[in-house]
Amino acid sequence: MAEIEDMLRKQGEKFNQIEPPPEMEERLHLALENSSMRKRSGKMWSLRVAVLIMILFLFGSQIDSFAYYGKKLLGYDQIMTGTLRELNELGSGQTIGKSYTFKNGVSITLDGIMLDDNQMLVFYTMKDPRGTVDELYSNHSMSLRGLFKEYQMHSGQGNMNEEKTVMKNMFQFQAPLFFEKKLKLTFYLGEGAQKETGEIPFTLDWTKAMGHSIKKPLQAVMEIDGNKIRFDSIIASPTTTVIKGQIQSIWALAQDEMKGERIRPYYMDLKLLANGREVSRQGSGISTGMKGITFHQEFDALPKDLKELKLQLASFTADFDVHEEVELNINDREKSLEILGQKIVINEVFHKNGDTFIKITSEENVVLTQVDLIIDNEKVDLEETTTDQYEKKADGAILHTRILRFPGSGSKLKLDIQRIVYEKNYHKTMDIPLD
């Protein structure tokens, strides 16, 4: 009998610590209404056995719900996207629950991860009893290493409590290779001689990985002003959708370099349309390497009832080599010129305090990134740009007026425009087959 009482006491303590799902109350209420009243036995042991049976019933019927609550990552709602919150509610991902404490009392707990074919999301809690977790966050770094390589960290964000003692963090890493099993997350805290390293090793459970819903080559090309943008692949996974491609091949890049006609892409405004609705953008990147100029665009996860998928190139912003020379006179007013289809107006040219000033107006997305002034056959660098003014036109266009100041003055002036940045709208759309 003592053993039964001890078991009941321990199970009761555990049960009191559990927060049951909202639907449990209704289920118990219905169960009590449907059950018949039984005559109370005069023996205490039979009552205890009945209570034990009830506890076993509760644990048996709700074991999935309790396990479900144990798998959720708590405290991350404010830094999760809607998609990630839904996955978390479903108990997706792998809980870890391993910690490391530094000498200064700061602790880091790896709460869990979410892994699919596009990325691995790492969720960890940083605690600082001194209330300076915000300072620690800016002075800490981390790395993720597997058997043969270190996996690249893409981005991260955190949310801190008011006392500055706890910060919940979510960081995005490159997805580990399929054969990885043992991984090690290393944290670096502090700077200089005060820098300390902490390691949290953990084992990947590939049965918790979420894979992908779409993974296919695109082999599509969009041509814009003589340049071909190639779309190579799309991978849609439960956490994100990634599209990769190429803006310029290594050979075309080398040819343009030799001809002095380089294109330096700044930004591609790509829109992903699922069932006619825009999928929210999560990030993007453009890089130059041995594969030429490549890009990747990240969007939110696709809807489950996907029927149609389109990709739209809304606009393209780049820095172009132009090497355009424009002769100027000190009395020039409202002189208009066109470079790569972009209108630039020379409003005024004047001398002041021994310097030469040129007032120009263009659309706000047009920037002269490299411009010099040739004064009496001598080239001088731009000293500064001043007096920024913006004017919104009736058609919605915004004009930007500014004054360029060059040191020195002379009678023979020539504006040497070598590079120009501008954004051009295209709104070209292509279908992405779903079969």
PDB file of C-alpha atoms in Angstrom, residues 248-251 253 287-294:
ATOM      1  CA  GLN A 248      25.956  37.513 -65.743  1.00  0.00           C
ATOM      2  CA  SER A 249      28.277  34.610 -66.615  1.00  0.00           C
ATOM      3  CA  ILE A 250      31.974  34.720 -65.791  1.00  0.00           C
ATOM      4  CA  TRP A 251      32.793  35.070 -69.509  1.00  0.00           C
ATOM      5  CA  LEU A 253      31.753  39.579 -66.906  1.00  0.00           C
ATOM      6  CA  SER A 287      27.552  38.010 -55.194  1.00  0.00           C
ATOM      7  CA  THR A 288      30.379  37.955 -57.736  1.00  0.00           C
ATOM      8  CA  GLY A 289      32.678  34.947 -58.009  1.00  0.00           C
ATOM      9  CA  MET A 290      33.906  32.175 -60.282  1.00  0.00           C
ATOM     10  CA  LYS A 291      30.323  31.543 -61.395  1.00  0.00           C
ATOM     11  CA  GLY A 292      29.912  35.162 -62.480  1.00  0.00           C
ATOM     12  CA  ILE A 293      27.302  37.378 -60.859  1.00  0.00           C
ATOM     13  CA  THR A 294      24.794  35.170 -59.052  1.00  0.00           C
TER      14      THR A 294
END
